[in-house]
Coordinates of N, CA and C in Angstrom, one line a residue:
M1 N 100.6 110.3 99.8 CA 101.4 110.2 98.7 C 100.9 109.4 97.5
S2 N 101.8 110.0 96.6 CA 101.6 110.0 95.0 C 102.8 109.4 94.7
G3 N 102.7 108.3 93.8 CA 103.7 107.4 92.7 C 103.0 106.8 91.9
A4 N 104.4 106.0 91.1 CA 103.7 105.3 90.1 C 103.0 104.5 90.3
Y5 N 102.4 104.2 91.3 CA 102.2 102.9 92.0 C 100.7 103.5 92.7
G6 N 100.2 104.3 92.3 CA 98.6 104.8 92.8 C 98.6 105.8 94.1
E7 N 97.8 106.3 94.6 CA 98.4 107.4 95.6 C 97.6 106.7 97.1
V8 N 97.7 107.1 98.2 CA 98.0 106.6 99.7 C 97.9 107.7 100.3
Q9 N 96.7 107.6 101.1 CA 96.3 108.9 102.2 C 96.3 108.5 103.6
L10 N 97.5 108.3 104.2 CA 97.1 107.7 106.1 C 97.2 109.2 106.9
L11 N 96.3 108.6 108.1 CA 95.8 109.4 109.3 C 96.2 108.9 110.0
A12 N 97.4 109.3 111.0 CA 97.9 108.7 112.1 C 98.0 109.6 113.4
G13 N 98.3 109.0 114.4 CA 98.9 109.6 115.5 C 100.0 109.0 116.2
Q14 N 100.7 110.1 116.8 CA 102.1 109.7 117.7 C 102.0 110.0 119.0
F15 N 102.4 109.2 119.9 CA 102.2 109.6 121.2 C 103.9 109.4 122.2
R16 N 103.8 110.1 122.5 CA 105.2 110.2 123.4 C 105.0 110.7 124.6
I17 N 105.6 109.6 125.6 CA 105.1 110.0 127.0 C 106.5 109.8 127.6
A18 N 106.8 111.0 128.9 CA 107.8 110.8 129.5 C 108.1 109.8 130.7
L19 N 108.8 108.7 130.8 CA 108.6 107.9 132.2 C 109.6 108.5 133.5
T20 N 110.8 108.9 132.6 CA 111.6 109.9 133.9 C 112.3 111.0 132.8
E21 N 113.2 111.8 133.3 CA 113.5 113.0 132.5 C 113.9 113.1 131.6
R22 N 115.0 111.5 131.3 CA 115.6 110.9 130.0 C 115.0 109.9 128.9
L23 N 114.4 109.8 129.9 CA 113.3 108.1 128.9 C 112.1 108.4 128.7
S24 N 111.6 108.1 127.1 CA 110.2 108.9 126.6 C 109.7 107.1 126.3
L25 N 108.3 106.6 126.0 CA 107.9 106.0 125.2 C 107.4 106.7 124.4
I26 N 107.4 105.9 123.0 CA 107.1 106.8 122.2 C 106.0 105.5 121.2
A27 N 105.1 106.1 120.7 CA 104.5 105.0 119.8 C 104.3 106.1 118.6
V28 N 104.3 105.5 116.8 CA 104.2 106.3 115.8 C 103.4 105.8 114.7
K29 N 103.5 105.6 113.8 CA 102.7 104.8 112.4 C 101.6 104.3 113.2
D30 N 100.6 105.0 113.8 CA 99.6 103.9 113.9 C 98.3 105.1 113.7
G31 N 97.8 104.4 112.2 CA 96.5 104.3 112.1 C 96.1 104.4 110.8
Y32 N 95.5 104.8 109.9 CA 94.9 104.2 108.9 C 94.8 104.2 107.6
F33 N 95.0 103.8 106.3 CA 95.3 103.9 105.1 C 94.7 104.1 103.7
W34 N 94.1 105.2 103.7 CA 93.7 104.8 102.2 C 93.9 105.0 100.7
A35 N 93.8 104.2 99.9 CA 94.5 103.4 98.9 C 93.6 104.2 97.4
Q36 N 93.9 104.7 96.6 CA 93.6 105.0 95.1 C 94.6 104.6 94.2
N37 N 94.6 103.8 94.2 CA 95.3 102.9 93.2 C 95.2 102.9 91.6
N38 N 96.4 103.2 90.6 CA 96.0 103.2 89.4 C 97.6 102.9 88.7
G39 N 98.2 102.1 89.2 CA 99.3 101.2 89.2 C 99.4 99.9 89.5
V40 N 100.7 99.4 89.0 CA 100.9 97.8 89.2 C 100.4 97.6 90.5
M41 N 100.2 98.1 91.8 CA 99.9 97.6 92.6 C 98.0 97.6 93.1
S42 N 97.6 97.6 92.0 CA 96.1 98.3 91.9 C 95.2 97.2 92.5
N43 N 95.6 95.9 92.6 CA 94.8 94.7 92.9 C 95.5 94.6 94.3
V44 N 96.5 94.9 94.7 CA 97.0 94.4 96.0 C 97.0 95.4 97.0
L45 N 97.2 96.9 96.5 CA 97.3 97.6 97.9 C 95.3 98.3 97.9
N46 N 94.7 98.1 99.3 CA 93.7 98.6 99.7 C 93.6 99.5 101.1
D47 N 92.5 99.8 101.1 CA 92.3 100.8 102.6 C 92.7 99.1 103.9
G48 N 92.9 100.0 104.6 CA 93.1 99.3 106.0 C 94.0 100.0 106.5
W49 N 93.8 99.2 108.4 CA 94.5 99.3 109.3 C 96.1 99.7 109.3
A50 N 97.0 100.6 110.1 CA 97.9 100.4 109.7 C 99.1 99.7 110.9
D51 N 100.1 99.0 110.8 CA 100.8 98.1 111.7 C 100.8 99.5 112.7
I52 N 101.3 98.7 114.1 CA 101.3 99.2 115.5 C 102.9 99.7 115.7
T53 N 103.3 100.7 116.0 CA 105.0 101.2 115.9 C 105.1 101.5 117.3
A54 N 105.7 101.1 118.7 CA 106.1 101.2 119.7 C 107.3 101.3 120.3
G55 N 107.9 102.0 121.0 CA 109.1 101.8 121.6 C 109.5 102.7 122.2
L56 N 110.8 103.3 122.9 CA 111.5 103.7 123.8 C 112.3 104.8 123.5
K57 N 112.5 105.6 123.6 CA 113.5 106.7 123.4 C 114.6 107.5 124.6
Y58 N 115.7 107.5 124.9 CA 116.6 107.4 125.9 C 117.1 109.1 125.5
N59 N 117.4 110.1 126.3 CA 118.1 111.1 125.9 C 119.7 111.0 126.8
L60 N 120.7 110.6 125.8 CA 121.9 111.1 125.9 C 122.4 111.9 126.7
Y61 N 122.4 112.9 126.2 CA 122.5 114.3 126.7 C 121.8 115.6 126.2
R62 N 121.6 116.5 127.1 CA 120.7 117.0 127.0 C 121.1 118.9 127.7
D63 N 121.5 120.0 127.2 CA 122.1 121.0 127.7 C 120.9 121.9 127.0
T64 N 120.1 122.3 128.3 CA 119.2 123.9 127.9 C 119.8 125.0 127.8
E65 N 120.6 125.0 128.2 CA 121.6 126.5 127.7 C 122.0 126.7 126.4
T66 N 122.7 125.7 126.2 CA 123.0 125.7 124.4 C 122.5 125.1 123.7
G67 N 121.0 124.5 124.2 CA 120.1 124.0 122.6 C 120.7 122.5 122.6
T68 N 121.4 122.2 123.3 CA 122.1 120.5 122.7 C 121.2 119.4 123.3
L69 N 120.6 118.3 122.0 CA 120.4 117.1 122.5 C 120.6 116.3 121.5
L70 N 121.1 115.1 122.1 CA 121.7 113.8 121.9 C 120.9 112.5 122.1
S71 N 120.1 112.0 121.4 CA 119.0 110.7 121.8 C 119.6 110.1 121.2
L72 N 119.0 108.3 121.6 CA 119.5 107.1 121.0 C 117.4 106.2 121.2
G73 N 117.2 105.4 120.6 CA 115.8 104.7 120.7 C 115.9 104.0 120.1
G74 N 114.6 102.9 120.0 CA 114.4 102.0 119.4 C 112.9 101.8 119.3
T75 N 112.5 101.1 118.5 CA 111.2 100.6 117.9 C 110.8 99.4 117.3
Y76 N 109.4 98.8 117.8 CA 109.3 97.3 117.2 C 107.6 97.8 116.4
E77 N 107.9 97.5 115.0 CA 106.3 97.4 114.4 C 105.8 96.2 114.6
I78 N 105.1 96.2 115.3 CA 103.9 95.0 115.5 C 102.9 94.8 114.3
P79 N 102.9 93.5 113.7 CA 102.2 93.5 112.6 C 101.2 92.9 113.3
L80 N 100.3 94.2 113.2 CA 98.8 93.9 114.2 C 98.1 94.9 112.0
G81 N 98.2 95.4 111.2 CA 97.6 96.1 110.3 C 97.1 94.9 109.5
D82 N 96.2 95.4 108.1 CA 95.4 94.9 107.4 C 96.3 94.2 106.1
R83 N 96.4 93.1 106.2 CA 97.1 92.4 104.8 C 96.8 93.3 103.7
R84 N 95.4 93.2 103.4 CA 94.9 94.6 102.1 C 95.8 95.5 102.1
A85 N 96.1 96.1 103.0 CA 96.9 97.6 102.8 C 98.6 97.2 103.3
L86 N 98.9 96.2 103.2 CA 100.1 95.8 102.9 C 101.3 95.9 103.9
Q87 N 100.3 95.5 105.1 CA 100.8 95.7 106.7 C 100.8 93.9 107.0
A88 N 101.6 94.1 108.6 CA 101.2 92.3 108.9 C 102.0 91.9 107.9
I89 N 102.8 92.0 107.5 CA 104.1 91.3 106.6 C 105.0 90.2 107.4
G90 N 105.3 89.8 108.0 CA 106.4 88.8 108.4 C 106.2 89.1 109.7
N91 N 107.2 89.2 110.5 CA 106.8 88.9 111.9 C 107.2 90.8 112.6
G92 N 107.3 91.4 111.9 CA 107.1 93.0 112.1 C 109.0 93.7 111.5
E93 N 108.9 94.5 112.4 CA 110.0 95.2 111.9 C 110.5 96.2 113.0
F94 N 112.0 96.1 113.9 CA 113.3 97.0 114.7 C 113.3 98.2 113.6
H95 N 113.6 99.1 114.1 CA 114.1 100.5 113.9 C 114.6 101.3 115.2
L96 N 116.0 101.0 114.8 CA 117.0 101.8 115.6 C 117.5 102.9 114.9
F97 N 117.5 103.2 116.0 CA 118.0 105.4 115.5 C 118.7 105.9 116.2
S98 N 119.4 107.4 115.9 CA 119.9 107.9 116.4 C 120.0 109.9 116.7
S99 N 119.8 110.5 117.3 CA 119.4 111.7 116.6 C 120.3 113.2 117.5
F100 N 120.4 113.9 116.6 CA 121.2 114.4 117.4 C 120.7 116.3 116.8
A101 N 120.4 117.1 118.0 CA 119.8 118.3 117.6 C 120.5 119.8 118.2
Q102 N 120.7 120.9 117.4 CA 121.0 121.8 117.8 C 120.4 123.3 117.5
R103 N 120.4 124.5 118.9 CA 119.9 125.2 118.8 C 120.4 126.2 117.8
L104 N 120.3 127.2 117.1 CA 121.0 128.2 116.3 C 120.6 129.9 116.1
L105 N 121.1 130.5 116.1 CA 121.0 132.0 115.9 C 119.7 132.3 117.5
D106 N 120.1 131.8 118.3 CA 120.2 132.5 119.8 C 118.0 132.2 119.4
G107 N 118.4 130.8 119.0 CA 117.0 130.0 119.4 C 115.9 130.3 117.8
N108 N 116.1 131.3 117.1 CA 115.3 131.4 115.8 C 115.8 130.2 114.8
A109 N 116.5 129.0 114.8 CA 116.6 128.5 113.8 C 117.3 127.0 114.8
H110 N 117.0 126.0 114.2 CA 117.5 124.8 114.8 C 117.9 124.0 113.5
Y111 N 118.8 123.1 113.6 CA 119.4 122.1 113.2 C 119.0 120.2 114.3
M112 N 118.9 119.2 112.9 CA 118.5 118.1 114.1 C 118.8 117.2 112.5
T113 N 119.5 116.3 113.1 CA 120.1 115.1 111.9 C 119.7 113.7 112.7
T114 N 118.8 112.7 112.3 CA 119.0 111.0 112.5 C 119.2 110.4 111.4
V115 N 119.9 109.4 112.0 CA 120.6 108.3 111.5 C 119.4 107.0 112.0
G116 N 118.9 105.9 111.2 CA 118.5 105.2 111.8 C 118.4 104.1 110.6
W117 N 118.1 102.4 111.6 CA 118.2 101.3 110.5 C 117.0 100.2 110.5
R118 N 116.7 99.9 109.8 CA 115.0 99.4 109.4 C 115.5 97.9 109.4
L119 N 115.6 97.2 110.6 CA 116.0 95.7 110.3 C 114.6 94.8 110.7
P120 N 114.6 94.2 109.8 CA 113.1 92.9 109.9 C 113.6 91.7 110.5
A121 N 112.2 91.7 111.2 CA 112.8 90.1 112.3 C 112.8 88.8 111.3
E122 N 111.9 88.8 110.3 CA 112.4 87.6 109.5 C 113.2 88.2 108.3
S123 N 114.5 87.7 108.5 CA 115.2 88.6 107.0 C 115.0 87.5 106.1
G124 N 115.0 88.7 104.9 CA 114.1 88.1 103.4 C 112.8 87.9 103.2
V125 N 112.1 88.3 104.6 CA 110.8 88.3 103.8 C 110.4 89.8 103.9
Q126 N 111.0 91.2 104.8 CA 110.9 92.0 104.0 C 112.8 93.0 103.8
T127 N 112.1 94.2 103.6 CA 113.7 94.6 103.0 C 114.3 95.2 104.2
E128 N 115.6 95.2 104.3 CA 116.6 96.1 105.4 C 117.0 97.5 104.5
S129 N 117.1 98.4 105.8 CA 117.5 99.9 104.9 C 118.1 100.5 105.9
I130 N 118.7 101.8 105.7 CA 119.3 102.3 106.7 C 118.6 103.8 105.9
H131 N 118.6 105.0 106.7 CA 118.2 106.2 106.5 C 119.1 107.2 107.1
W132 N 118.9 108.5 106.6 CA 120.0 110.1 107.0 C 119.3 111.0 106.7
S133 N 118.8 111.7 107.6 CA 117.6 113.2 107.6 C 118.4 114.1 108.1
N134 N 118.3 114.8 107.6 CA 118.6 116.3 108.4 C 117.6 117.6 107.9
H135 N 117.6 118.4 109.2 CA 116.0 119.1 109.1 C 117.0 120.0 109.3
L136 N 116.2 121.7 108.7 CA 116.2 122.7 109.4 C 115.6 124.0 109.5
D137 N 114.8 124.5 110.3 CA 113.8 125.3 110.6 C 114.8 126.8 111.0
L138 N 113.9 128.1 110.1 CA 114.2 129.1 110.4 C 113.3 130.0 110.9
R139 N 113.4 130.9 111.8 CA 112.0 131.7 112.2 C 112.3 132.8 111.2
V140 N 110.9 133.1 111.1 CA 110.5 134.4 110.0 C 109.7 135.1 110.3
T141 N 109.1 134.9 111.1 CA 108.1 135.9 112.0 C 108.2 135.3 113.4
K142 N 107.2 136.2 114.2 CA 107.1 135.6 115.7 C 107.1 134.1 116.3
T143 N 106.0 133.8 115.2 CA 105.4 132.3 115.3 C 105.5 131.7 113.9
L144 N 106.1 132.4 113.1 CA 106.0 131.2 112.1 C 107.2 130.6 111.4
Y145 N 107.6 129.3 111.3 CA 108.9 129.0 110.9 C 109.1 128.2 109.4
A146 N 110.1 128.8 108.6 CA 110.6 128.2 107.2 C 110.9 126.6 107.7
V147 N 110.7 125.7 107.1 CA 110.9 124.5 107.1 C 111.3 123.8 106.1
T148 N 113.1 123.3 106.0 CA 113.6 122.3 105.1 C 114.2 120.7 105.2
E149 N 114.2 119.6 104.5 CA 114.5 118.7 105.2 C 114.7 117.9 104.0
V150 N 116.1 117.2 104.1 CA 116.6 116.3 103.0 C 116.6 114.9 103.8
V151 N 116.3 113.9 102.7 CA 116.6 112.4 103.6 C 117.0 111.5 102.3
W152 N 117.8 110.7 103.3 CA 118.5 110.2 102.4 C 118.6 108.3 102.6
W153 N 117.7 107.7 101.9 CA 117.8 106.1 102.5 C 118.5 105.3 101.1
H154 N 118.9 104.3 101.9 CA 119.7 103.2 101.3 C 119.0 101.9 101.5
W155 N 118.7 100.8 100.5 CA 118.5 99.7 101.0 C 119.3 98.7 100.8
L156 N 120.0 97.9 102.0 CA 120.5 97.3 102.2 C 120.5 95.2 101.6
D157 N 119.1 95.4 101.9 CA 118.8 93.5 101.3 C 117.5 93.7 101.0
E158 N 117.0 92.8 100.6 CA 115.6 93.0 99.9 C 115.0 91.8 100.2
A159 N 113.8 91.6 99.5 CA 113.1 90.4 100.1 C 113.5 89.1 99.4
N160 N 113.2 87.8 99.3 CA 113.9 86.6 98.9 C 113.1 86.3 97.9
A161 N 111.9 86.3 98.1 CA 110.6 85.9 97.0 C 109.8 87.2 97.0
G162 N 109.0 87.1 95.8 CA 108.4 87.9 95.7 C 108.2 88.8 94.4
L163 N 107.5 89.7 94.0 CA 107.4 90.8 92.9 C 108.8 90.9 92.8
P164 N 109.4 90.9 91.3 CA 110.5 91.9 91.1 C 110.3 93.6 90.6
V165 N 109.2 94.1 91.7 CA 109.4 95.7 91.4 C 109.9 96.4 91.4
G166 N 111.1 96.2 92.5 CA 112.3 96.9 92.6 C 112.1 98.2 93.6
V167 N 111.2 98.6 94.4 CA 110.7 99.4 95.5 C 110.7 98.7 96.0
G168 N 111.2 99.7 97.6 CA 110.9 99.4 99.0 C 110.0 99.5 99.6
G169 N 109.2 100.9 99.3 CA 107.9 101.4 99.9 C 108.5 102.7 100.8
H170 N 109.4 103.0 100.6 CA 109.7 104.3 101.5 C 109.5 104.4 102.8
D171 N 109.3 105.2 103.4 CA 108.7 105.1 105.0 C 107.6 104.3 105.8
A172 N 106.4 104.6 104.7 CA 105.2 104.1 105.0 C 104.8 102.8 104.8
F173 N 106.1 101.5 103.9 CA 105.6 100.4 103.9 C 106.9 99.6 103.7
N174 N 107.0 98.5 104.0 CA 108.3 97.8 103.9 C 107.8 96.0 103.0
L175 N 108.0 96.8 101.7 CA 107.5 95.9 100.9 C 108.5 94.5 100.6
P176 N 107.2 93.4 100.8 CA 108.3 91.9 100.2 C 108.4 92.0 98.6
F177 N 108.9 93.1 98.3 CA 109.8 92.8 96.7 C 111.3 92.6 96.7
T178 N 112.0 91.9 95.2 CA 113.2 91.9 95.2 C 113.3 93.1 94.2
N179 N 114.4 93.0 93.8 CA 115.8 93.9 93.0 C 115.5 95.4 93.9
V180 N 115.2 95.2 94.6 CA 115.4 96.4 95.9 C 117.0 96.4 96.6
E181 N 117.7 95.8 96.6 CA 119.2 95.9 97.3 C 120.1 97.2 96.5
G182 N 120.8 98.1 96.9 CA 121.3 98.8 96.3 C 120.6 100.2 95.8
N183 N 119.9 100.0 96.3 CA 118.9 101.3 95.6 C 118.9 102.6 96.7
D184 N 119.2 103.8 95.9 CA 119.0 105.0 96.9 C 118.3 106.1 96.1
L185 N 117.5 106.5 97.4 CA 116.2 107.6 97.4 C 116.8 108.5 98.4
V186 N 116.8 109.7 97.6 CA 117.2 111.4 98.3 C 115.5 111.6 97.8
T187 N 115.4 112.3 99.5 CA 114.1 113.3 99.0 C 114.2 114.9 99.7
Q188 N 113.4 115.2 99.5 CA 113.4 117.0 99.8 C 112.4 117.3 100.4
S189 N 112.0 117.8 101.8 CA 110.9 118.6 101.9 C 111.3 119.9 102.1
V190 N 109.8 120.6 101.8 CA 109.5 122.1 102.2 C 108.4 122.7 102.5
G191 N 108.5 123.2 103.5 CA 107.1 123.8 104.1 C 107.4 124.6 104.9
A192 N 106.4 124.6 105.7 CA 106.0 125.8 107.2 C 105.5 125.6 108.3
K193 N 106.3 125.7 109.8 CA 105.7 125.8 110.9 C 104.4 126.7 111.5
Y194 N 104.1 126.5 112.5 CA 103.0 127.7 112.7 C 103.5 127.3 114.5
K195 N 103.8 127.9 114.7 CA 103.7 127.8 116.5 C 103.8 128.9 117.4
P196 N 102.5 129.2 117.9 CA 102.1 130.0 118.5 C 102.4 129.9 120.2
N197 N 103.1 129.2 120.7 CA 103.5 129.0 121.9 C 103.9 127.7 121.9
G198 N 104.5 127.1 123.3 CA 105.2 126.1 123.6 C 104.3 124.3 123.5
C199 N 102.6 125.1 123.6 CA 102.4 123.8 123.8 C 101.8 123.5 122.2
F200 N 101.7 124.1 121.2 CA 100.8 123.6 120.4 C 101.4 124.3 119.0
E201 N 101.7 123.4 118.1 CA 102.1 123.7 116.6 C 101.3 122.9 115.2
A202 N 101.3 123.8 114.2 CA 101.0 123.0 112.8 C 101.9 123.4 112.0
G203 N 101.8 122.2 111.2 CA 103.1 122.1 109.7 C 102.4 121.7 108.6
L204 N 102.9 122.2 107.4 CA 102.6 121.6 106.2 C 103.9 121.8 105.3
A205 N 104.0 120.5 104.8 CA 105.2 120.4 104.0 C 104.9 119.6 102.8
Y206 N 106.0 119.7 101.4 CA 106.2 119.2 100.2 C 106.6 118.5 100.5
E207 N 107.0 117.3 99.6 CA 108.0 116.3 99.9 C 108.5 115.8 98.7
F208 N 109.4 115.7 98.3 CA 109.7 115.0 96.1 C 111.2 114.7 96.2
P209 N 111.0 114.0 95.4 CA 112.4 113.1 94.9 C 112.9 113.6 94.4
I210 N 114.7 113.9 94.8 CA 115.8 114.6 94.4 C 116.9 113.8 93.9
S211 N 116.7 112.7 93.5 CA 117.1 111.2 92.8 C 117.0 111.0 91.9
D212 N 117.9 110.2 90.9 CA 116.8 109.3 89.8 C 115.6 108.3 90.5
F213 N 116.1 107.9 91.1 CA 115.5 107.1 91.8 C 114.3 107.4 92.5
Q214 N 113.0 106.9 92.4 CA 112.1 107.5 92.8 C 111.3 106.7 94.1
D215 N 111.7 105.2 94.1 CA 110.9 104.5 95.0 C 109.6 104.5 94.5
V216 N 108.7 104.4 95.8 CA 106.9 104.7 95.4 C 106.6 106.4 95.5
L217 N 107.3 107.1 95.8 CA 107.0 108.4 95.8 C 107.9 110.0 94.5
D218 N 106.2 109.9 94.1 CA 106.2 110.8 93.0 C 106.4 112.5 94.0
Y219 N 105.5 112.7 94.6 CA 105.4 113.6 96.0 C 104.4 113.1 97.2
R220 N 104.7 114.0 98.1 CA 104.0 113.4 99.2 C 103.5 115.1 100.3
I221 N 102.3 115.1 100.3 CA 102.1 116.6 101.0 C 102.0 116.0 102.5
Q222 N 102.6 116.3 103.4 CA 102.2 116.2 105.3 C 101.7 117.3 105.6
A223 N 100.3 117.2 106.9 CA 100.0 118.2 107.1 C 100.0 117.6 109.3
D224 N 100.6 118.2 110.1 CA 100.4 117.8 111.2 C 100.4 118.9 112.2
L225 N 99.7 118.2 113.2 CA 99.6 119.2 114.6 C 99.9 118.1 115.8
I226 N 100.1 119.0 116.1 CA 101.6 118.5 118.0 C 100.9 119.5 118.9
F227 N 100.1 118.4 119.9 CA 100.2 119.2 121.2 C 100.8 118.4 122.2
R228 N 101.6 119.6 123.3 CA 102.7 119.1 124.5 C 101.8 119.4 125.6
Y229 N 101.8 119.0 126.5 CA 101.7 118.8 128.0 C 102.8 118.5 128.9

């Protein structure tokens, strides 16, 4: 992630384990930050471990014939990271979300939309926000998909005390700053996914803001590897 406040790299793992046919245990944002600062946060943001986030996801509806899926979930961000990496702020954060996915064009395309609410455990210590993401992928060869996503973020509340920087931290952070309430950030990602089989996929995407407000993001390059068993 690169922005006016510096550059940050995050290496993280996500785990999803099926407990039943409908219920899964999920863990996200479990990793380490590397910071290269050249902005106003150069004396604040440093290398360190990220908070640990874990929760549950439940499939309310699943139809394998039509490729339709509706799910509901929630996670808690446990403040166990390093303060020098702007983690472990307050008593953590709850994230409630719902997702809908639909297979299109006989399986050659997929659409997924997700709405979520980030709610700090301590009101006023971190920001409160909602987000809405829309994902579309289209098969271009037998194993390669073109991918695009558009995500809208809206900040409902800000920290009661802190620097009047006016940024919330996008999705990697939840910063204790003021002048955040009412901000809107819209980003777009473009990239590709390589899926040789149902057990493995690799992806690469470039994300950039398309709204006037950029929060902490000038651009972001995302690479991922997914293994399924």
